[in-house]
CSV table of C-alpha atoms and ligand atoms in Angstrom, one decimal:
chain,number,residue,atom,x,y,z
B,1,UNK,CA,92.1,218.9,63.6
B,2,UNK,CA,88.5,219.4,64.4
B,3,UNK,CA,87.5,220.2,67.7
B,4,UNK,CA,84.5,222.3,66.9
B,5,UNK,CA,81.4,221.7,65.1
B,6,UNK,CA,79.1,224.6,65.1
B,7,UNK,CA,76.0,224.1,62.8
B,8,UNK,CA,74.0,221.2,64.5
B,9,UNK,CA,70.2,221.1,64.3
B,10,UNK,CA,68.2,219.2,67.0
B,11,UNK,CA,64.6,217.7,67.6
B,12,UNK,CA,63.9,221.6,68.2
B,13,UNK,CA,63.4,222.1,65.0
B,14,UNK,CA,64.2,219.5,62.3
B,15,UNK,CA,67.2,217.4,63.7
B,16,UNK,CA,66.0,214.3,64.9
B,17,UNK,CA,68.2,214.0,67.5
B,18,UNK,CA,67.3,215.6,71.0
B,19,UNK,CA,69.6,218.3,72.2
B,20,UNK,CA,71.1,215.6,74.8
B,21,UNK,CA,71.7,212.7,72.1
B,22,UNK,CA,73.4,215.2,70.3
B,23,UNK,CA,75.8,216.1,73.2
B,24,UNK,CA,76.9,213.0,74.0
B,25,UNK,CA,77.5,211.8,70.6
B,26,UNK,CA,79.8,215.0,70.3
B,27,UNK,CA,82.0,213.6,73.9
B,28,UNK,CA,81.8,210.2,72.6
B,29,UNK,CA,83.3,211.6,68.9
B,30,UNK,CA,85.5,213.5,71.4
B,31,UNK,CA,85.0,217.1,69.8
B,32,UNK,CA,85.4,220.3,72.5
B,33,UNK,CA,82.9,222.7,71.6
B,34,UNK,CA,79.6,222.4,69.2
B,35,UNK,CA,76.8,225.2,68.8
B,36,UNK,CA,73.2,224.4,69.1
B,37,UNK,CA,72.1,226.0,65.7
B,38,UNK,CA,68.4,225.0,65.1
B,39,UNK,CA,66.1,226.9,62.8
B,40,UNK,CA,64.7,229.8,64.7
B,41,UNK,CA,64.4,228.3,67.7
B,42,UNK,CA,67.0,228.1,70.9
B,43,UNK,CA,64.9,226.3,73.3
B,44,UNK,CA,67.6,223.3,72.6
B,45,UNK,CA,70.4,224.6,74.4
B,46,UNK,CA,69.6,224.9,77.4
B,47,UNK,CA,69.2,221.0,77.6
B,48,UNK,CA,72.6,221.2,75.4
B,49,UNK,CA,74.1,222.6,78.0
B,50,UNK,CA,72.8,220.8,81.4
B,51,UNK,CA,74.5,217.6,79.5
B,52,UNK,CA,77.8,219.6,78.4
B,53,UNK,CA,78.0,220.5,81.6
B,54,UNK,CA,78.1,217.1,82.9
B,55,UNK,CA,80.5,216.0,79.9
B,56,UNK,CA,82.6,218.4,80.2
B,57,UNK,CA,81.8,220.2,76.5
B,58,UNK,CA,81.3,223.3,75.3
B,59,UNK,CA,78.2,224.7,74.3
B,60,UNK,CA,77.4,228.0,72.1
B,61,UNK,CA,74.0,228.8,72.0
B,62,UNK,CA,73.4,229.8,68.5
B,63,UNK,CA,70.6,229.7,65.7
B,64,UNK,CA,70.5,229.6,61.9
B,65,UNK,CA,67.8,232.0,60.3
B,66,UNK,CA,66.7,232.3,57.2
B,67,UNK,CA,66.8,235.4,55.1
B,68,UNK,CA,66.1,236.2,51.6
B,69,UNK,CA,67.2,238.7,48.8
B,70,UNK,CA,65.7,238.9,45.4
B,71,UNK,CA,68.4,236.6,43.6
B,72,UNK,CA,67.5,233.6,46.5
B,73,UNK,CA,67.4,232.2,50.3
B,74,UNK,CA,70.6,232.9,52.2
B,75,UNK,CA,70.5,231.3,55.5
B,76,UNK,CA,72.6,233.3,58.6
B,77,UNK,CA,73.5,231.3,61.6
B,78,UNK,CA,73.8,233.6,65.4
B,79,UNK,CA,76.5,232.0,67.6
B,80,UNK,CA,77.3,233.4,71.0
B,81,UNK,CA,73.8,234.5,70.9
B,82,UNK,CA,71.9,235.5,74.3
B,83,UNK,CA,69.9,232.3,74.5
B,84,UNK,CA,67.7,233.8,77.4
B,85,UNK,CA,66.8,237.3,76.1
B,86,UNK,CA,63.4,237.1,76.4
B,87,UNK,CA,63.2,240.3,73.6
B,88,UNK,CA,65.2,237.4,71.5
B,89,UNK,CA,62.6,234.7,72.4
B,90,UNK,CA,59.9,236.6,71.5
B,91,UNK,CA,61.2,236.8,67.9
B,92,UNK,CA,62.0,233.6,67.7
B,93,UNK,CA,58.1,232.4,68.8
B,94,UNK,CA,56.9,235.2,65.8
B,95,UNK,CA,58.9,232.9,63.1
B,96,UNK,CA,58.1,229.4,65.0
B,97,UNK,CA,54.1,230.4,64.2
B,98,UNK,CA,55.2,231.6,60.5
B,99,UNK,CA,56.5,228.5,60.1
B,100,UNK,CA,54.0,226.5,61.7
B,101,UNK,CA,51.2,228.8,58.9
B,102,UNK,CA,53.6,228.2,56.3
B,103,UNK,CA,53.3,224.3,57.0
B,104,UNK,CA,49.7,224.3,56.9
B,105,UNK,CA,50.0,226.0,53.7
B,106,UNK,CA,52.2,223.3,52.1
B,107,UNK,CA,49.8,220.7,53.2
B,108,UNK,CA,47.0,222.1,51.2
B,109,UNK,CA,49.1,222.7,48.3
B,110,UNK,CA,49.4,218.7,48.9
B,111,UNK,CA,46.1,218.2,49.8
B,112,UNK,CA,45.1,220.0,46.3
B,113,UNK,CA,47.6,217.7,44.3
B,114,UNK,CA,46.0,214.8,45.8
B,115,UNK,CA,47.7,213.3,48.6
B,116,UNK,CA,46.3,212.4,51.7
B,117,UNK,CA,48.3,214.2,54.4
B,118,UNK,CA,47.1,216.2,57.4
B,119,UNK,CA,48.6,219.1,59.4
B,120,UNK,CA,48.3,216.3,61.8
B,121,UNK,CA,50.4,213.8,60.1
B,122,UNK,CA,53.3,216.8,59.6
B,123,UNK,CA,53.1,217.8,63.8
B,124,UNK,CA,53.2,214.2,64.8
B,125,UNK,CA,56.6,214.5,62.9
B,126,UNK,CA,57.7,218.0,64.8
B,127,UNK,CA,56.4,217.6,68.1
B,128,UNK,CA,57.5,220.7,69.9
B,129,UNK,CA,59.9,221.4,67.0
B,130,UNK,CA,59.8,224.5,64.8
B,131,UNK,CA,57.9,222.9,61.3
B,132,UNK,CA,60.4,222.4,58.7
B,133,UNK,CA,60.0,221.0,55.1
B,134,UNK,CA,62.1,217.9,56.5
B,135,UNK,CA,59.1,216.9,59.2
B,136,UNK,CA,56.6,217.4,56.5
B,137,UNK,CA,59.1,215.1,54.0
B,138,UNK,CA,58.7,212.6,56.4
B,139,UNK,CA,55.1,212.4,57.1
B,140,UNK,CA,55.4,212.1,53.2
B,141,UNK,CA,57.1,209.2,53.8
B,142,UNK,CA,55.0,207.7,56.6
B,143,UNK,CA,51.8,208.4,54.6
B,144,UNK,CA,52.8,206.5,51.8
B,145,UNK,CA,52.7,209.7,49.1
B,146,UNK,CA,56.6,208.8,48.7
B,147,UNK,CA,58.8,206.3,48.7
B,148,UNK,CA,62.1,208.3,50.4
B,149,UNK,CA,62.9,211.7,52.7
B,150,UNK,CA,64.8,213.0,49.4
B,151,UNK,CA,61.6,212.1,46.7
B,152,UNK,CA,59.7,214.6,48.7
B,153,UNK,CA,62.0,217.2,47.7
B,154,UNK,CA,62.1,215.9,44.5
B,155,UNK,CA,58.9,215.4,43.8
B,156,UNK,CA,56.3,217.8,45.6
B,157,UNK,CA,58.3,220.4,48.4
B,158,UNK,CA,61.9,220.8,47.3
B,159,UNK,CA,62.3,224.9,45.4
B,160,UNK,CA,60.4,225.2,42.5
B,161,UNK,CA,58.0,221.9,43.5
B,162,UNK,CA,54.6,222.5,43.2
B,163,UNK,CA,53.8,221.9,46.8
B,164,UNK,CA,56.9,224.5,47.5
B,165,UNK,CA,55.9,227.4,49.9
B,166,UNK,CA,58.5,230.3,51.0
B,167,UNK,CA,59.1,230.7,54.5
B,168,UNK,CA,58.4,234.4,56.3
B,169,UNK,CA,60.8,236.7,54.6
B,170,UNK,CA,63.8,238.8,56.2
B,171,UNK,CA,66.5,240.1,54.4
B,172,UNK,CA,70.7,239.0,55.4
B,173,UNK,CA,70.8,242.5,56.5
B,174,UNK,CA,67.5,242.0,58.7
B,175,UNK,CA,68.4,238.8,60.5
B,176,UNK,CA,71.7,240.0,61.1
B,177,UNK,CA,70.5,242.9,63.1
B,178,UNK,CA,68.2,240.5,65.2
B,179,UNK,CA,71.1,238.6,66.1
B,180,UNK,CA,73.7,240.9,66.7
B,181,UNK,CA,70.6,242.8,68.9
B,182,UNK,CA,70.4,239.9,70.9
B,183,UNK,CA,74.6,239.6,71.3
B,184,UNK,CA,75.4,237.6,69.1
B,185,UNK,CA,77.9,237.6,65.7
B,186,UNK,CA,76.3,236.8,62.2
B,187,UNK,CA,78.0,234.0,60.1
B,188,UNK,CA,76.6,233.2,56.5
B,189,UNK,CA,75.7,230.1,56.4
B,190,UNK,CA,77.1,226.8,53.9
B,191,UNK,CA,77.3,230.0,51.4
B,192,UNK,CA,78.3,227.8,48.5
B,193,UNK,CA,75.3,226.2,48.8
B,194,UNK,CA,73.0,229.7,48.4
B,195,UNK,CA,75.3,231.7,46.4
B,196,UNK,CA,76.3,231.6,42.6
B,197,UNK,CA,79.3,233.7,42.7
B,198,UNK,CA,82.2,235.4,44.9
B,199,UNK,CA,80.0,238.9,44.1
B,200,UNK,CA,76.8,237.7,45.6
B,201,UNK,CA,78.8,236.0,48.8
B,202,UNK,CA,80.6,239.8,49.1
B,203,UNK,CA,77.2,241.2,48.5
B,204,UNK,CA,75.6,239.6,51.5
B,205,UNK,CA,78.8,239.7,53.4
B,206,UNK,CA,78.4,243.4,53.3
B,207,UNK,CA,75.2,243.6,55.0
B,208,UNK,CA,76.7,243.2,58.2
B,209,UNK,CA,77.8,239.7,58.5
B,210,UNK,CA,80.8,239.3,60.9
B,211,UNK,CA,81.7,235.6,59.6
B,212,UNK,CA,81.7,233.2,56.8
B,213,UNK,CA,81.0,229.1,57.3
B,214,UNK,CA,83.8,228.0,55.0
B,215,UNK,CA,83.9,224.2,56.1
B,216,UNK,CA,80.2,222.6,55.0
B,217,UNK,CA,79.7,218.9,53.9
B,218,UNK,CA,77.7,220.4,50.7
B,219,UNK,CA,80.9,222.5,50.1
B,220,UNK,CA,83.2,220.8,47.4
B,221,UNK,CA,86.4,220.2,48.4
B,222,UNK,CA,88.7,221.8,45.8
B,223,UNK,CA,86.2,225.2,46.1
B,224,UNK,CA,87.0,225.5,49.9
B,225,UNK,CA,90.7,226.6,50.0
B,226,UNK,CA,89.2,229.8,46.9
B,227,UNK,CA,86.4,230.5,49.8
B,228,UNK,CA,89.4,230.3,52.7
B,229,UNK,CA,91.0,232.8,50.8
B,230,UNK,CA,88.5,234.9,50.7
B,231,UNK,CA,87.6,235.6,54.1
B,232,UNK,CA,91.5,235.9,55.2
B,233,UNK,CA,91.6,238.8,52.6
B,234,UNK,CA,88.5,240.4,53.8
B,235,UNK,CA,88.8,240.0,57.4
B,236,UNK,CA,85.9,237.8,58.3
B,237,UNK,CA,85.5,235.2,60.9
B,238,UNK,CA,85.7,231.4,59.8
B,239,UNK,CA,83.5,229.1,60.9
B,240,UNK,CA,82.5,225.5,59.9
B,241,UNK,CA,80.1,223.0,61.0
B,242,UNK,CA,78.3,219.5,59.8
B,243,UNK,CA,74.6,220.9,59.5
B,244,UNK,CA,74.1,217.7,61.3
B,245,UNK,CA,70.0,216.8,61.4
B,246,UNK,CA,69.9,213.8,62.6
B,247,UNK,CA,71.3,210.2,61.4
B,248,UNK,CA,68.4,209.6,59.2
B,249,UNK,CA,68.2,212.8,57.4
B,250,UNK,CA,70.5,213.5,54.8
B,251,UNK,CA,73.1,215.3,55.6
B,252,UNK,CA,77.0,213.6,56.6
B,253,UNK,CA,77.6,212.7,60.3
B,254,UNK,CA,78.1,214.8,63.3
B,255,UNK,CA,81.4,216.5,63.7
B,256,UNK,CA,82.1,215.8,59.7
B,257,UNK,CA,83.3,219.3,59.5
B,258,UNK,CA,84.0,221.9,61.9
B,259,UNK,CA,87.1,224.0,62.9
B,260,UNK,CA,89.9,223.8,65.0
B,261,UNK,CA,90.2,225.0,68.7
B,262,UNK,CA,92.4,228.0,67.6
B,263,UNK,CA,89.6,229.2,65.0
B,264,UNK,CA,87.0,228.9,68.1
B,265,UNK,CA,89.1,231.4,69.8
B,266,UNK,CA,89.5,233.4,67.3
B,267,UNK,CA,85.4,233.6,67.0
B,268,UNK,CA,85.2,233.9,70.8
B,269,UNK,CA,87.4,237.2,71.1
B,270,UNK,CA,85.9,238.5,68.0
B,271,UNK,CA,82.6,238.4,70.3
B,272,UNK,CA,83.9,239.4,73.4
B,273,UNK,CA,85.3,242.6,71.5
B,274,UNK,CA,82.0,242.8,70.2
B,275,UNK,CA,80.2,242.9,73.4
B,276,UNK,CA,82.3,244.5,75.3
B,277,UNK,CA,80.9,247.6,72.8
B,278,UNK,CA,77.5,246.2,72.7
B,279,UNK,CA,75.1,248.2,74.6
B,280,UNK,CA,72.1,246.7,75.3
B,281,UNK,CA,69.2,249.0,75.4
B,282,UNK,CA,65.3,249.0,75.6
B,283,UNK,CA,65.1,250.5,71.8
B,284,UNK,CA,65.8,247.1,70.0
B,285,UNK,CA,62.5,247.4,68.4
B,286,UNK,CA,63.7,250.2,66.4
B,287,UNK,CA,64.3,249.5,63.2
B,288,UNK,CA,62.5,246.0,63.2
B,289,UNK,CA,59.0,247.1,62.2
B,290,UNK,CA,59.1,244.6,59.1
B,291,UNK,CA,57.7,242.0,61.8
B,292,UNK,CA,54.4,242.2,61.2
B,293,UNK,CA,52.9,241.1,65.1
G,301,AMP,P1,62.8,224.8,55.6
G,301,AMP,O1,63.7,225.7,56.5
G,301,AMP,O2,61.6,224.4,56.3
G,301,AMP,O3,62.6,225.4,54.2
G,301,AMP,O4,63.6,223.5,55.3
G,301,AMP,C1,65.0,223.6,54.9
G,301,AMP,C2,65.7,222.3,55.4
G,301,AMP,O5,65.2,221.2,54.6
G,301,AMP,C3,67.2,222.4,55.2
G,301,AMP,O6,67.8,222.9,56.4
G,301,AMP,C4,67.5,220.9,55.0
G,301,AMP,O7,67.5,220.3,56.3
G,301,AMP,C5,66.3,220.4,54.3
G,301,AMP,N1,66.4,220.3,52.8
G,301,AMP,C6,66.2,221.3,51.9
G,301,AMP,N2,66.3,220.9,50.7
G,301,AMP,C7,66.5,219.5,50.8
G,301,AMP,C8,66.6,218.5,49.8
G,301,AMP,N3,66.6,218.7,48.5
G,301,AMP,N4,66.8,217.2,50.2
G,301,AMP,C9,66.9,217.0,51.6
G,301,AMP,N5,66.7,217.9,52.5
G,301,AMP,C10,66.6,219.2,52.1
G,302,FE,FE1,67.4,222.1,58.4
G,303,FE,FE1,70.9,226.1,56.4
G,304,ZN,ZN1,71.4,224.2,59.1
């Protein structure tokens, strides 16, 4: 049964949902334990957790990053992460302003192709949130350039789109140091999604990744049980979640998929093992010097 839905993104960066909404639509679906996993950014949890708290719900502070190897994008979610390291939050504001330059540059890509949209029009969208292609899909929308969230995609930012500008890039390897630096264990993310074989999912697997999210909405059904396999044989972690963003956009509902209590526990001593050996030192800069400051 699941209990546990740990890949939800909030109005921190593009859910659409604030941190608290989210919460208490978790209690009222009656799941245990969800982790806050927006988009470089972890300023949602500690709202997450004032309601949990009050709900009587677990939170795990967590993140999803984006990373990149030649053959594609693989994104790499942090759970059990410190959420208050300020050495963590200061990475996290380097890729928020990326992003936020990377926006600007999709908008003149748009602006060039014709359509009249302004960074404004895309941070109305975002607010505080760290820019994502979905806020800018929507002031699509709102401007009138298209007619739906998923045309946007289709039709000016989705891969391979004209408007279509790549995000700053780490490698697996790279955003898995950052996270476990900042205590937390790596999961590939929805890797059926990034990946076109069992090769390329060992591939990145091997660069340090402690987990794997087998349960995914995008995931086809009769591929999961092959991809369940697969981690049991190779010893990772299994984690699932619903990528939840928000009721308007796209994705399946909150708590679609997830895990079971038992697999949350598993996760949980895999980390306290973990941390347990961590030592946390004031030479976490060392080896990072691919962020350009
Ligand atoms: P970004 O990190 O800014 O490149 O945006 C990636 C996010 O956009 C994903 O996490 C999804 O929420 C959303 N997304 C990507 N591709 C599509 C698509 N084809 N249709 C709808 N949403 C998408
Ligand atoms: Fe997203
Ligand atoms: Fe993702
Ligand atoms: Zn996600």
């Amino acid at each position: 049964m699941v209990t546990a839905d740990l890949h939800i993104h909030t109005t921190f960066s593009d859910g659409s949902d604030t941190p608290q909404v989210v919460v208490e639509k978790a209690s009222a679906l009656g799941l245990r334990t969800i982790a806050i996993t927006d988009h470089d950014a972890i300023g949602g949890v500690e709202e997450a957790k004032r309601t949990a708290l009050k709900l009587g719900l677990e939170v795990i502070p967590g993140v999803e990053l984006s990373s990149y190897v030649e053959e594609g994008s693989f994104h790499i979610l942090g759970l059990f992460i410190d959420w208050q390291d300020s050495w963590l939050n200061d990475k996290l504001e380097f890729f928020k302003q990326q992003r936020e330059l990377r926006g600007k540059k999709i908008v003149e890509k748009l602006q060039q192709l014709g359509v009249k949209i302004s960074m404004g029009d895309v941070l109305s969208v975002s607010g505080n949130g760290s820019v994502g292609r979905p806020h800018i899909a929507e002031a699509l929308v709102k401007v009138g350039a298209v007619a739906s969230f998923e045309q946007a995609f289709e039709i000016y930012i989705g891969k391979n789109r004209p408007a279509y500008v790549q995000k700053y890039k780490i490698s697996p390897a790279q955003a898995g140091e950052i996270i476990h630096k900042a205590g937390g264990i790596a999961i590939l993310a929805h890797p059926l999604i990034s990946a076109g074989n069992e090769e390329q999912i060992s591939q990145i697997m091997e660069m340090g990744m402690d987990g794997i999210e087998v349960y995914h909405p995008k995931h086809e059904e009769e591929k999961i049980e092959n991809l369940k396999r697969m981690a049991e044989r190779n010893g990772w972690l299994i984690t699932g979640g619903s990528d939840y963003h928000g009721e308007g956009r796209t994705l399946p509902s909150l708590g679609e998929c997830g895990v079971d209590n038992a697999r949350v526990e598993k996760i949980r001593n895999f980390w306290n093992n973990l941390r347990k050996n961590a030592i946390k030192t004031d030479k976490r800069e060392e080896g990072l010097d691919f962020l350009e400051k």
